[in-house]
XYZ file of C-alpha atoms in Angstrom:
774
model
C 62.567 -69.479 37.826
C 60.584 -67.099 36.682
C 60.022 -64.049 37.081
C 57.411 -61.190 37.966
C 58.589 -59.806 34.821
C 57.966 -63.299 33.240
C 54.876 -63.789 34.417
C 53.459 -60.188 33.785
C 53.702 -60.954 30.114
C 52.937 -63.958 30.107
C 49.300 -62.277 31.278
C 49.486 -59.628 29.393
C 49.560 -62.139 25.979
C 46.543 -64.813 27.802
C 44.820 -61.579 27.492
C 44.979 -60.456 24.246
C 45.470 -63.530 22.938
C 41.448 -64.334 24.447
C 40.291 -60.699 23.135
C 42.010 -62.223 19.709
C 40.015 -65.090 19.800
C 36.578 -63.339 20.960
C 36.472 -59.944 18.825
C 35.209 -58.907 16.468
C 33.341 -62.373 15.589
C 34.681 -65.605 18.285
C 37.564 -67.664 15.722
C 38.526 -67.181 13.924
C 37.055 -69.243 10.338
C 34.004 -68.471 8.904
C 32.543 -69.726 5.342
C 31.695 -67.949 2.789
C 30.249 -68.642 -1.135
C 32.662 -68.670 -3.630
C 29.217 -68.412 -6.540
C 26.652 -65.584 -6.017
C 23.431 -66.056 -4.509
C 21.614 -62.857 -5.709
C 18.599 -64.185 -6.822
C 16.110 -66.849 -6.950
C 18.080 -67.898 -10.450
C 21.739 -68.559 -8.673
C 19.850 -70.641 -5.942
C 18.283 -72.559 -7.948
C 21.613 -73.330 -10.067
C 23.813 -73.728 -6.955
C 20.890 -75.991 -5.171
C 17.003 -77.726 -5.704
C 16.746 -78.658 -8.889
C 20.503 -77.298 -10.535
C 23.162 -78.880 -7.555
C 21.092 -82.519 -9.924
C 23.850 -82.115 -12.464
C 27.411 -81.824 -11.293
C 25.582 -84.554 -8.512
C 25.073 -87.016 -11.084
C 28.110 -86.289 -12.862
C 29.261 -86.933 -9.908
C 27.838 -90.454 -9.716
C 28.840 -91.371 -12.827
C 33.040 -90.474 -13.009
C 34.695 -89.175 -8.951
C 37.416 -87.711 -10.177
C 34.849 -84.955 -11.125
C 34.012 -83.852 -7.896
C 37.029 -82.585 -8.379
C 35.712 -80.225 -11.192
C 32.853 -79.532 -9.297
C 32.830 -79.440 -5.735
C 35.601 -77.587 -3.476
C 36.110 -81.125 -2.210
C 40.173 -81.262 -4.582
C 41.458 -77.990 -2.222
C 39.776 -78.378 1.280
C 41.396 -80.507 3.987
C 40.479 -81.913 7.391
C 42.477 -80.609 9.771
C 41.117 -83.977 12.388
C 42.364 -84.364 16.247
C 41.478 -86.044 19.091
C 42.817 -83.557 21.209
C 45.635 -86.244 23.732
C 48.765 -84.026 22.584
C 47.918 -80.717 21.765
C 51.418 -78.529 21.822
C 53.074 -78.379 25.539
C 49.375 -78.444 26.324
C 48.985 -82.008 26.698
C 45.987 -84.133 27.068
C 43.028 -81.307 26.826
C 41.058 -82.955 25.489
C 38.784 -82.000 22.154
C 37.176 -79.565 21.910
C 39.368 -77.385 23.802
C 41.936 -78.355 21.140
C 39.729 -76.177 18.709
C 41.658 -73.248 18.846
C 44.357 -74.804 17.354
C 43.385 -76.507 15.119
C 40.867 -73.561 14.121
C 44.682 -71.570 13.669
C 45.810 -75.232 11.412
C 42.847 -73.921 8.937
C 43.615 -70.412 8.502
C 48.406 -71.659 7.995
C 46.944 -73.819 5.122
C 44.702 -70.553 3.459
C 47.579 -67.753 4.305
C 50.258 -69.563 3.013
C 48.909 -71.609 0.796
C 45.295 -70.910 -0.780
C 43.468 -74.246 1.015
C 40.107 -74.201 2.386
C 40.076 -77.015 5.151
C 37.401 -78.042 7.446
C 38.941 -78.819 10.933
C 37.627 -81.572 12.722
C 37.617 -82.001 16.284
C 36.772 -86.466 17.901
C 35.746 -87.623 20.992
C 38.065 -90.828 19.607
C 40.515 -91.422 22.383
C 40.950 -95.066 21.498
C 42.747 -96.046 17.900
C 39.850 -97.721 16.664
C 37.047 -94.906 17.528
C 39.522 -92.283 15.881
C 40.091 -95.353 12.061
C 36.513 -95.059 12.270
C 35.571 -91.483 12.697
C 37.572 -90.219 9.762
C 37.919 -92.844 7.711
C 34.067 -92.384 7.442
C 35.109 -88.343 6.259
C 36.131 -89.470 3.027
C 34.155 -88.507 0.627
C 34.226 -85.131 1.867
C 37.957 -84.255 2.452
C 40.989 -84.021 -0.457
C 43.430 -84.789 2.010
C 43.708 -85.573 5.956
C 45.860 -83.369 8.104
C 46.669 -85.220 11.741
C 47.393 -82.868 14.856
C 48.035 -83.368 18.463
C 47.900 -87.113 18.472
C 49.099 -88.190 20.977
C 51.977 -91.822 20.463
C 52.244 -94.580 19.766
C 48.450 -94.332 18.854
C 49.784 -91.151 15.954
C 51.925 -94.120 14.203
C 49.319 -97.241 14.391
C 46.520 -94.403 12.795
C 48.529 -92.301 10.164
C 48.380 -96.637 9.544
C 45.724 -97.443 9.250
C 43.787 -94.776 7.379
C 46.488 -94.645 4.640
C 46.077 -98.326 4.535
C 41.861 -97.562 3.861
C 42.124 -94.749 2.622
C 42.536 -93.303 -1.473
C 43.207 -90.197 -0.539
C 47.027 -88.559 1.189
C 47.203 -88.828 5.257
C 50.242 -87.168 6.504
C 50.866 -86.350 10.874
C 52.165 -83.693 10.495
C 54.073 -83.718 13.798
C 55.679 -86.808 12.454
C 55.940 -85.310 8.953
C 56.394 -81.834 9.519
C 58.225 -82.266 11.578
C 61.182 -84.985 9.939
C 61.190 -82.900 6.640
C 62.430 -79.345 8.414
C 64.658 -81.096 10.070
C 66.028 -82.616 7.650
C 66.764 -79.876 5.267
C 68.273 -78.780 7.963
C 70.593 -81.219 8.578
C 71.464 -81.866 4.689
C 72.272 -78.186 5.168
C 74.756 -77.836 8.208
C 76.191 -81.629 6.926
C 76.926 -79.013 4.253
C 78.389 -76.462 5.716
C 80.479 -78.461 7.911
C 81.569 -80.519 5.291
C 80.051 -84.100 6.509
C 78.444 -86.645 4.321
C 75.114 -87.877 5.442
C 76.291 -91.691 5.586
C 78.590 -90.900 7.680
C 77.207 -88.777 10.716
C 77.054 -90.625 13.505
C 72.643 -88.595 14.636
C 72.339 -88.826 18.844
C 68.065 -88.143 19.849
C 67.025 -86.976 22.746
C 62.682 -88.395 22.507
C 61.646 -91.340 20.951
C 58.048 -89.414 20.002
C 56.477 -89.190 17.115
C 57.715 -87.036 15.573
C 61.526 -87.533 16.462
C 61.279 -91.016 15.205
C 59.634 -89.611 11.947
C 62.998 -87.723 11.395
C 65.056 -90.893 11.781
C 63.853 -92.022 9.704
C 62.828 -89.842 6.935
C 67.168 -89.387 7.465
C 67.818 -92.924 6.651
C 65.696 -92.406 3.457
C 67.888 -89.254 2.868
C 71.329 -91.711 3.850
C 71.562 -91.529 6.334
C 72.926 -94.851 8.064
C 70.834 -96.689 11.241
C 73.726 -97.857 12.523
C 74.729 -94.964 13.567
C 71.661 -94.002 15.141
C 71.510 -94.065 18.873
C 68.496 -93.370 20.605
C 67.889 -92.018 24.108
C 64.698 -91.227 25.610
C 63.067 -90.077 29.526
C 64.460 -94.792 29.957
C 67.470 -93.617 28.660
C 69.366 -95.868 26.057
C 66.567 -97.787 23.456
C 69.231 -101.228 24.126
C 68.160 -104.427 23.483
C 66.270 -105.938 26.367
C 64.175 -102.324 27.312
C 60.975 -102.648 28.568
C 60.508 -99.790 29.442
C 58.025 -97.557 27.407
C 59.324 -99.441 24.664
C 57.255 -100.906 21.116
C 57.833 -101.849 17.198
C 58.455 -98.227 15.993
C 61.462 -98.300 18.242
C 62.893 -101.498 17.356
C 64.801 -100.751 14.104
C 66.989 -98.122 16.600
C 67.701 -100.753 19.217
C 71.760 -101.163 20.218
C 73.023 -103.859 21.567
C 75.047 -102.184 23.784
C 75.914 -101.539 27.761
C 76.104 -97.429 27.457
C 72.609 -96.382 28.945
C 72.324 -92.856 29.132
C 73.123 -89.651 26.936
C 75.846 -88.646 28.216
C 77.019 -92.551 27.466
C 76.641 -92.319 23.562
C 76.761 -88.069 23.140
C 81.110 -88.920 22.545
C 81.662 -88.406 18.999
C 77.888 -87.200 17.382
C 77.747 -84.787 14.636
C 74.353 -84.190 15.941
C 72.008 -84.658 18.343
C 68.555 -84.011 17.422
C 66.393 -82.987 20.884
C 62.678 -83.612 20.535
C 62.467 -84.095 25.269
C 62.042 -81.607 27.282
C 63.909 -79.213 28.406
C 67.838 -78.294 29.794
C 68.173 -81.960 29.131
C 71.772 -81.575 27.566
C 74.259 -80.308 29.244
C 77.048 -77.917 27.974
C 79.636 -80.952 29.291
C 78.472 -83.242 26.999
C 78.228 -80.607 23.742
C 82.208 -80.334 24.965
C 82.407 -84.852 23.536
C 80.628 -84.266 20.501
C 82.734 -83.847 17.118
C 83.502 -80.685 15.212
C 81.617 -78.550 13.645
C 78.424 -80.361 15.414
C 74.130 -80.201 14.933
C 71.992 -79.597 17.898
C 69.067 -79.349 17.046
C 66.988 -78.375 20.182
C 63.477 -78.753 19.220
C 61.583 -79.087 22.480
C 59.812 -75.763 24.096
C 58.993 -73.672 25.518
C 62.312 -74.083 26.290
C 64.849 -75.595 24.227
C 67.157 -78.850 26.284
C 69.327 -76.905 25.857
C 69.217 -72.826 25.414
C 71.499 -71.128 22.124
C 74.067 -69.136 23.932
C 74.828 -71.822 26.721
C 75.501 -73.602 24.023
C 78.010 -71.668 22.357
C 79.507 -70.675 24.878
C 80.632 -74.631 25.705
C 80.667 -75.101 21.542
C 81.568 -71.735 19.439
C 81.953 -74.023 16.212
C 78.135 -75.441 16.922
C 75.722 -75.025 14.012
C 72.349 -74.082 16.321
C 68.726 -75.315 15.795
C 65.659 -74.642 17.957
C 61.736 -74.396 18.353
C 61.747 -71.389 19.024
C 60.775 -67.730 16.401
C 63.181 -65.245 18.331
C 66.424 -67.394 17.955
C 67.904 -68.433 13.977
C 67.148 -71.688 12.223
C 63.319 -71.940 13.470
C 61.957 -75.476 13.325
C 58.477 -74.604 12.264
C 55.801 -76.870 10.467
C 54.434 -73.923 8.807
C 57.520 -74.427 6.171
C 55.892 -77.473 4.526
C 52.531 -78.343 5.477
C 50.699 -76.580 4.096
C 52.958 -76.299 0.538
C 52.721 -79.786 0.611
C 49.292 -81.421 1.062
C 49.159 -77.481 -1.956
C 51.493 -80.116 -4.553
C 49.713 -83.334 -3.356
C 45.719 -82.121 -3.841
C 47.027 -79.985 -6.748
C 48.463 -83.520 -8.407
C 44.544 -85.452 -7.765
C 47.732 -87.187 -5.035
C 46.631 -90.816 -2.882
C 49.219 -90.458 -0.921
C 51.910 -88.929 0.982
C 54.697 -91.608 0.273
C 58.365 -90.848 0.672
C 59.148 -89.330 -2.064
C 57.521 -87.053 -2.131
C 58.493 -86.190 1.421
C 62.305 -86.100 0.315
C 61.459 -83.663 -2.509
C 59.847 -81.362 -0.600
C 63.283 -81.492 1.600
C 65.159 -81.271 -0.977
C 63.900 -78.292 -1.645
C 64.038 -76.188 1.385
C 67.283 -77.086 1.505
C 67.789 -75.513 -2.071
C 65.493 -72.133 -1.333
C 67.791 -71.472 2.141
C 71.396 -71.569 0.044
C 68.679 -68.615 -2.468
C 69.652 -65.187 -1.798
C 66.609 -64.690 0.742
C 63.644 -61.941 -0.097
C 62.766 -58.929 0.781
C 59.617 -60.325 2.667
C 62.105 -63.531 4.415
C 64.122 -59.903 5.944
C 61.467 -58.066 6.697
C 60.484 -61.138 9.543
C 63.926 -60.683 10.281
C 64.792 -57.370 12.745
C 69.029 -56.089 11.990
C 71.055 -57.358 9.039
C 69.653 -60.091 6.850
C 70.333 -64.027 6.931
C 72.630 -65.642 4.093
C 73.629 -68.963 4.546
C 75.189 -70.885 6.671
C 75.635 -71.372 10.472
C 73.368 -68.903 11.598
C 70.861 -69.621 8.172
C 69.797 -72.769 7.429
C 66.941 -73.218 7.145
C 64.330 -70.520 4.926
C 61.842 -68.014 7.219
C 58.466 -69.134 7.268
C 57.812 -66.021 5.942
C 59.188 -66.226 2.437
C 57.063 -66.265 -0.094
C 59.084 -68.510 -2.967
C 58.419 -71.885 -0.054
C 55.249 -72.669 -2.335
C 57.693 -72.162 -5.421
C 60.012 -74.491 -5.050
C 58.003 -77.436 -2.167
C 54.822 -77.431 -4.738
C 55.980 -78.058 -7.296
C 57.787 -81.233 -6.703
C 55.963 -82.032 -4.395
C 53.394 -82.798 -6.677
C 56.207 -83.804 -10.073
C 57.589 -86.379 -6.920
C 53.740 -88.212 -6.824
C 53.414 -88.277 -10.826
C 56.700 -89.495 -10.022
C 56.207 -92.407 -7.679
C 52.805 -92.466 -9.023
C 50.594 -91.717 -6.837
C 48.940 -89.156 -8.398
C 45.743 -89.823 -10.524
C 45.077 -85.791 -11.919
C 48.932 -84.976 -13.582
C 50.224 -81.559 -14.407
C 51.011 -81.431 -17.940
C 52.640 -78.182 -18.115
C 54.585 -77.866 -14.731
C 55.964 -74.557 -15.604
C 52.722 -73.177 -16.288
C 50.836 -74.482 -12.898
C 54.030 -72.625 -11.485
C 53.065 -70.120 -13.397
C 49.206 -70.268 -11.206
C 51.286 -70.451 -8.016
C 53.097 -67.075 -8.925
C 49.892 -65.685 -8.926
C 48.471 -67.222 -6.339
C 51.563 -65.614 -4.376
C 52.517 -61.384 -6.216
C 48.762 -61.749 -6.567
C 49.664 -58.585 -8.981
C 51.407 -61.585 -11.089
C 48.691 -62.355 -13.285
C 47.995 -58.791 -14.684
C 51.376 -57.380 -14.694
C 52.113 -60.976 -17.099
C 52.059 -60.005 -20.043
C 53.763 -56.228 -19.267
C 56.748 -58.373 -17.375
C 56.426 -60.299 -20.556
C 57.047 -56.749 -22.938
C 59.443 -56.097 -20.994
C 61.904 -58.635 -21.415
C 61.352 -58.445 -24.970
C 61.883 -54.205 -25.170
C 65.018 -52.989 -25.991
C 66.862 -53.067 -22.573
C 65.863 -50.215 -20.861
C 67.680 -47.527 -18.824
C 66.256 -47.897 -15.089
C 66.783 -44.552 -12.568
C 66.114 -45.113 -9.067
C 65.925 -41.596 -7.025
C 66.496 -43.600 -3.438
C 68.494 -45.746 -4.862
C 70.611 -46.478 -1.097
C 66.319 -47.924 0.216
C 66.132 -51.837 0.458
C 63.680 -52.093 -1.030
C 64.892 -50.337 -3.859
C 68.366 -52.932 -3.363
C 65.928 -56.142 -3.695
C 64.137 -54.748 -6.602
C 67.818 -54.766 -8.758
C 68.190 -57.527 -8.072
C 64.874 -59.016 -8.962
C 64.887 -56.992 -12.151
C 68.401 -57.792 -12.852
C 67.663 -61.590 -12.321
C 64.229 -60.863 -15.531
C 65.722 -59.080 -17.546
C 63.438 -57.029 -17.204
C 65.792 -53.038 -17.156
C 69.034 -51.792 -16.465
C 69.214 -49.944 -13.492
C 70.777 -46.873 -12.591
C 70.734 -46.561 -8.621
C 71.339 -42.582 -7.057
C 72.612 -43.279 -4.355
C 76.604 -42.576 -2.346
C 78.517 -46.762 -3.058
C 80.532 -46.947 0.521
C 76.013 -47.356 1.747
C 75.202 -49.142 -1.901
C 77.873 -51.632 -1.166
C 77.049 -52.396 2.738
C 73.765 -52.240 2.477
C 73.745 -54.819 -0.144
C 76.004 -57.129 1.894
C 73.821 -56.867 5.100
C 71.026 -57.558 2.457
C 72.879 -60.794 1.244
C 71.821 -59.829 -2.278
C 74.361 -60.540 -4.415
C 75.022 -57.880 -7.253
C 77.619 -55.752 -7.549
C 77.843 -52.247 -8.315
C 79.878 -50.659 -11.361
C 79.399 -54.327 -12.284
C 76.164 -54.976 -12.374
C 73.879 -51.485 -12.161
C 75.129 -47.882 -12.316
C 75.645 -45.611 -9.804
C 74.693 -41.654 -9.701
C 77.105 -40.878 -6.957
C 75.331 -37.157 -4.934
C 78.758 -36.293 -3.540
C 80.497 -36.688 -6.175
C 79.993 -37.179 -10.240
C 81.255 -35.735 -12.883
C 78.259 -34.881 -14.277
C 77.532 -31.963 -11.722
C 77.941 -29.250 -13.111
C 75.981 -30.250 -16.787
C 73.557 -30.930 -14.737
C 73.559 -28.024 -12.861
C 73.191 -25.690 -15.773
C 70.249 -27.801 -16.673
C 68.177 -26.836 -14.415
C 69.504 -24.005 -14.713
C 68.310 -23.426 -17.995
C 65.348 -25.757 -17.475
C 63.699 -23.999 -14.455
C 66.530 -20.138 -14.273
C 62.435 -18.563 -15.481
C 61.094 -20.166 -12.818
C 62.279 -19.391 -9.716
C 65.641 -21.712 -9.378
C 68.398 -19.093 -8.822
C 71.996 -21.302 -10.062
C 72.897 -20.980 -6.246
C 68.703 -22.990 -5.308
C 70.009 -25.442 -8.818
C 73.466 -26.110 -7.428
C 72.323 -27.301 -3.595
C 69.351 -29.281 -5.562
C 71.355 -30.916 -7.850
C 73.372 -32.027 -4.556
C 70.419 -33.047 -1.865
C 67.509 -33.421 -4.273
C 67.253 -38.194 -5.347
C 64.712 -37.097 -7.450
C 65.950 -33.966 -8.959
C 69.160 -35.656 -10.221
C 66.934 -38.383 -10.916
C 65.114 -35.904 -13.305
C 67.477 -34.509 -14.867
C 68.657 -38.333 -15.917
C 66.225 -38.729 -18.266
C 66.167 -35.387 -19.532
C 69.820 -36.114 -20.210
C 69.238 -39.855 -21.805
C 71.686 -40.751 -19.364
C 68.290 -42.743 -18.727
C 64.577 -43.988 -20.132
C 63.015 -43.737 -16.880
C 62.799 -42.688 -13.623
C 61.089 -44.886 -10.462
C 61.141 -41.637 -6.838
C 59.118 -41.385 -3.850
C 59.565 -43.950 -1.533
C 60.488 -41.059 1.107
C 59.142 -37.419 1.060
C 56.090 -36.346 0.595
C 54.525 -36.984 -2.845
C 53.482 -33.453 -4.343
C 57.458 -32.683 -4.297
C 57.670 -35.208 -6.675
C 55.214 -33.872 -8.511
C 56.429 -30.480 -8.084
C 60.304 -31.699 -9.206
C 59.157 -34.062 -12.104
C 56.555 -30.952 -13.898
C 59.768 -28.797 -13.320
C 61.844 -30.972 -15.216
C 59.964 -33.707 -17.250
C 56.752 -31.599 -18.119
C 54.362 -33.224 -20.465
C 53.969 -34.613 -23.038
C 52.645 -32.358 -26.273
C 49.358 -34.147 -26.376
C 48.739 -33.141 -23.502
C 46.375 -31.060 -24.376
C 46.029 -29.343 -20.342
C 49.654 -29.736 -19.365
C 48.741 -31.161 -16.129
C 49.098 -35.078 -14.750
C 47.505 -37.309 -13.419
C 47.610 -40.720 -11.615
C 46.120 -44.473 -11.742
C 45.746 -46.157 -9.008
C 45.213 -51.451 -9.866
C 43.422 -52.580 -6.615
C 43.749 -55.840 -7.684
C 41.150 -57.968 -4.988
C 39.973 -61.440 -4.713
C 36.935 -59.758 -7.597
C 39.009 -59.005 -10.085
C 41.136 -55.949 -11.427
C 39.660 -52.563 -10.781
C 41.642 -49.363 -11.606
C 41.521 -45.797 -10.146
C 41.765 -42.311 -11.794
C 42.973 -39.241 -10.880
C 43.624 -41.004 -7.272
C 47.373 -38.478 -6.342
C 47.540 -35.390 -8.541
C 44.525 -33.372 -9.303
C 42.797 -31.925 -6.827
C 39.313 -30.361 -8.849
C 39.701 -31.217 -12.133
C 36.927 -29.580 -15.580
C 34.832 -31.962 -17.567
C 38.135 -31.023 -20.534
C 40.365 -32.762 -17.867
C 38.352 -35.530 -16.993
C 38.121 -36.999 -20.250
C 41.816 -35.929 -20.851
C 42.543 -38.009 -18.075
C 40.128 -40.525 -18.893
C 42.230 -41.301 -22.098
C 45.986 -41.269 -20.254
C 44.600 -44.603 -18.211
C 42.860 -45.793 -21.611
C 46.097 -46.614 -23.043
C 47.898 -47.818 -19.949
C 45.112 -49.917 -19.081
C 46.366 -51.142 -22.807
C 49.123 -52.190 -21.515
C 47.909 -54.870 -18.975
C 46.321 -56.109 -22.143
C 42.496 -55.297 -20.857
C 40.460 -53.239 -23.199
C 39.386 -50.939 -20.553
C 35.822 -50.708 -19.545
C 35.375 -46.377 -18.459
C 33.102 -45.543 -15.222
C 32.599 -41.885 -15.011
C 30.936 -41.510 -11.602
C 29.195 -38.757 -9.051
C 26.849 -39.252 -7.110
C 24.165 -38.475 -8.633
C 22.933 -41.793 -11.348
C 22.689 -41.271 -15.217
C 20.851 -37.754 -14.909
C 18.973 -38.412 -11.482
C 21.497 -35.107 -9.867
C 22.274 -31.233 -11.946
C 24.588 -30.672 -8.579
C 28.147 -29.365 -9.938
C 29.558 -31.877 -9.802
C 27.435 -33.615 -12.073
C 27.301 -31.886 -14.443
C 30.749 -31.692 -15.003
C 30.903 -35.555 -14.848
C 28.511 -36.034 -17.913
C 29.707 -33.037 -19.984
C 33.018 -35.271 -19.533
C 31.146 -38.296 -20.581
C 29.714 -36.563 -23.610
C 33.052 -34.703 -24.600
C 34.464 -38.629 -24.412
C 31.908 -39.374 -26.963
C 33.182 -37.076 -29.148
C 36.241 -37.290 -29.045
C 37.302 -40.840 -28.235
C 34.122 -43.068 -29.846
C 35.467 -46.050 -30.084
C 36.186 -46.308 -25.298
C 33.875 -47.998 -23.886
C 33.075 -45.381 -21.452
C 29.328 -44.019 -19.436
C 28.752 -42.155 -16.648
C 27.335 -40.080 -14.889
C 27.092 -42.720 -12.360
C 26.524 -44.791 -9.135
C 29.842 -46.844 -7.903
C 27.996 -49.698 -7.429
C 25.879 -49.213 -11.998
C 29.821 -48.698 -12.537
C 30.132 -52.754 -10.848
C 27.194 -54.303 -12.162
C 25.393 -54.556 -15.361
C 22.225 -55.666 -13.929
C 22.615 -52.489 -11.616
C 23.230 -50.366 -14.203
C 20.498 -51.508 -17.339
C 17.359 -51.293 -13.952
C 18.188 -47.586 -13.669
C 19.288 -47.055 -17.926
C 19.179 -50.029 -20.410
C 20.455 -48.473 -23.155
C 24.345 -47.282 -21.506
C 27.151 -48.034 -23.538
C 29.314 -49.363 -20.955
C 29.122 -53.707 -21.418
C 29.537 -55.963 -18.303
C 31.805 -54.344 -15.040
C 33.430 -51.204 -15.416
C 36.686 -51.603 -15.086
C 38.269 -47.813 -15.367
C 36.528 -45.708 -12.227
C 37.106 -41.686 -12.686
C 35.993 -39.469 -10.402
C 35.145 -36.253 -10.407
C 38.406 -34.822 -7.425
C 41.466 -36.477 -6.142
C 39.120 -36.734 -2.475
C 36.173 -38.892 -3.962
C 39.385 -40.836 -6.086
C 41.686 -40.849 -2.940
C 39.288 -41.674 -0.127
C 37.703 -44.007 -2.360
C 41.344 -45.540 -2.771
C 43.227 -45.474 0.948
C 39.404 -47.089 2.687
C 38.620 -49.836 -0.701
C 42.354 -51.076 -0.102
C 42.671 -51.570 2.904
C 38.456 -52.901 3.098
C 39.376 -55.748 1.399
C 43.041 -55.914 1.684
C 43.295 -55.759 -2.491
C 46.899 -55.185 -3.643
C 47.276 -51.680 -4.833
C 49.591 -51.462 -8.112
C 50.952 -47.296 -8.029
C 50.163 -44.928 -8.617
C 51.036 -44.429 -11.976
C 52.360 -40.831 -13.409
C 50.553 -40.292 -16.349
C 50.830 -37.869 -18.905
C 54.523 -36.944 -18.419
C 56.921 -36.737 -21.807
C 59.233 -39.067 -20.394
C 59.144 -42.184 -18.462
C 58.331 -41.085 -14.317
C 56.986 -42.124 -11.877
C 56.552 -41.516 -7.716
C 55.808 -44.495 -5.372
C 54.363 -44.010 -2.147
C 56.039 -44.496 1.041
C 54.156 -47.827 1.184
C 55.162 -49.622 -1.427
C 57.095 -52.559 -1.106
C 60.141 -54.180 -3.899
C 57.603 -56.675 -5.659
C 55.467 -52.706 -5.669
C 59.380 -51.372 -7.657
C 60.017 -55.004 -9.483
C 55.915 -53.802 -10.972
C 56.565 -50.086 -11.596
C 59.896 -50.597 -12.768
C 58.784 -53.110 -15.506
C 55.166 -51.151 -17.357
C 58.122 -47.821 -17.169
C 59.717 -50.371 -19.223
C 57.414 -50.819 -21.590
C 56.266 -47.389 -21.471
C 59.939 -46.464 -22.564
C 59.108 -48.759 -25.427
C 55.900 -47.807 -26.492
C 55.813 -44.215 -28.798
C 52.997 -42.056 -27.448
C 50.245 -41.934 -29.640
C 48.098 -39.289 -29.695
C 45.530 -39.162 -27.116
C 42.976 -36.708 -28.942
C 42.040 -36.436 -32.434
C 40.216 -33.484 -32.419
C 38.208 -30.934 -29.810
């Protein structure tokens, strides 16, 4: 019985969901142009008369549609609303929020564009006619929420008529995840798929698709027993029988689930709540796999199942229990691989490739993104972790290439992927938006002499995960500051395989043989700057940033990373105190560079974290330092000095300062493409800039924005980052004598990996003399 508290929670969720779908605009989707439409020429190219050229090219070669239109990245999510989630036959219009939601998942997880199509077509013939007529529009069709058995017939006919992938996700998406869980569950149990007994409760679209795929993978039909609300599918039964169930019909006197559950290794439930009673579990084989997938209430609740059979492995369709069977684990990535290979179908080979890729991923260490989807300890492969998290970013990197390769191997790919390594690299850039711009940095870091990077926050989960990635990719040799017993416990909790002393070094602030040497060094460096002996001893025991900086100064490390906890200013003070500025940094003050990666590309901003109100000379110097750092990315820096004044339109003190800084840059670094003072839009648009000042030496779009003070820079950074959902890499500390970087508490483990690579490249290069003359 539903409690009053449950009713209240449901009411609150409903109210929140209605608000979510209504504001700030109705629905969850919008269409955005991918080409500029800012002038008459743009309109002429986008529509008449320019559009005639691609139209004629496609008429001559239909395959050219993949080059000149979005069809190759466009999927139609189509439903007639006859079997919507747990809501039943609510009709096509009422199904639209679900289809919009499906579209959002395609875009979020795989970068695939979607039109949701809700059709008033309850009959098979009308449905097939309507959907097949859409083939010129789409690169693939995802059928959704169509009731059985009509869904089988619709999909079969559409596959026969259409030359693009047609995929009923309710069937095959569920089947792929179930099959991956079965493969892994049997591996944990030490069983073989051809030998196990499988019993189902439910014989709808999803259940039969699961069984068919398991048979393709090696399960024996003779070992599969199908039951539904009319009992066992036996020879001679007439109630709700059809040709789709016929392969699993048994010549038997068994009539109920209880008659066939004995000795079963796998229970597959896609039926109704409470169907599987605890007493039936006791009749199953050792280490059974229970897949109770009815939603929202499964065939048996996990706690009841575990009480009856402590040795059981349990999967549900719910996110509040381990081993969630969630279709989002596969359907975006199957379509990603199919579209990219120009597949004409999604065949059994492609589905089996997806199954094996998902199963293999569950056996890897969970990523940091996946770990954040869980509370408490991070799960590792075993009874409670047979299926990866839907939030694991590696899903696309494993499934899409496997599916594309299977499409090529099975002969259904019309655009075979020639360079699979380059394809995976492109997918990786989609996952980690920093991938493209960071690629030359990582390449340089891997080819450099191995550098030792010390991490002040060595007990932090993000650092531990970053350390494993750094070691796996050969980027650096990590040293972690932290208590060894804490680090060891957390490594095991997060399912990481690296071990202290073997894979990385540790500096234990509570007991390190270098303690006295570090204290003496700190007194020598800072004794005349207010640091007493007692203060030095306390700092070396308690301040990890101080320890990291001293280790770097002594040569025990080649670069340092800190700042995951505490205020930036405190870390900066310690770095300044112990490391200081490079000899060729004339004004002895550090600065910070931030990189924003958004849909429009890469933009660098300085100084975003350090100098409150720099002088013209300091601005010129920090611009050169930033240009040097940008060059490490393989990018030619183009600097715009920003102001409220646009090429002399105002003569305020701030405008004059930026104007003077621009003149200094022209004098001391004429090779640097820079100009100012100018507005932000002039910096980002050559067309606007030429209207104001046609003689600017700055060409194209500026990629380095230089601000007059810290207020302007930090406000711009944080505002743009939030408004555009841009990825922030940094802050990159500029001008230090040795590579030292202070991150912020919001950094992810991937951000730490990025900064590690930058620090390694910095440590591998001799710092050039920035300023040749005054």
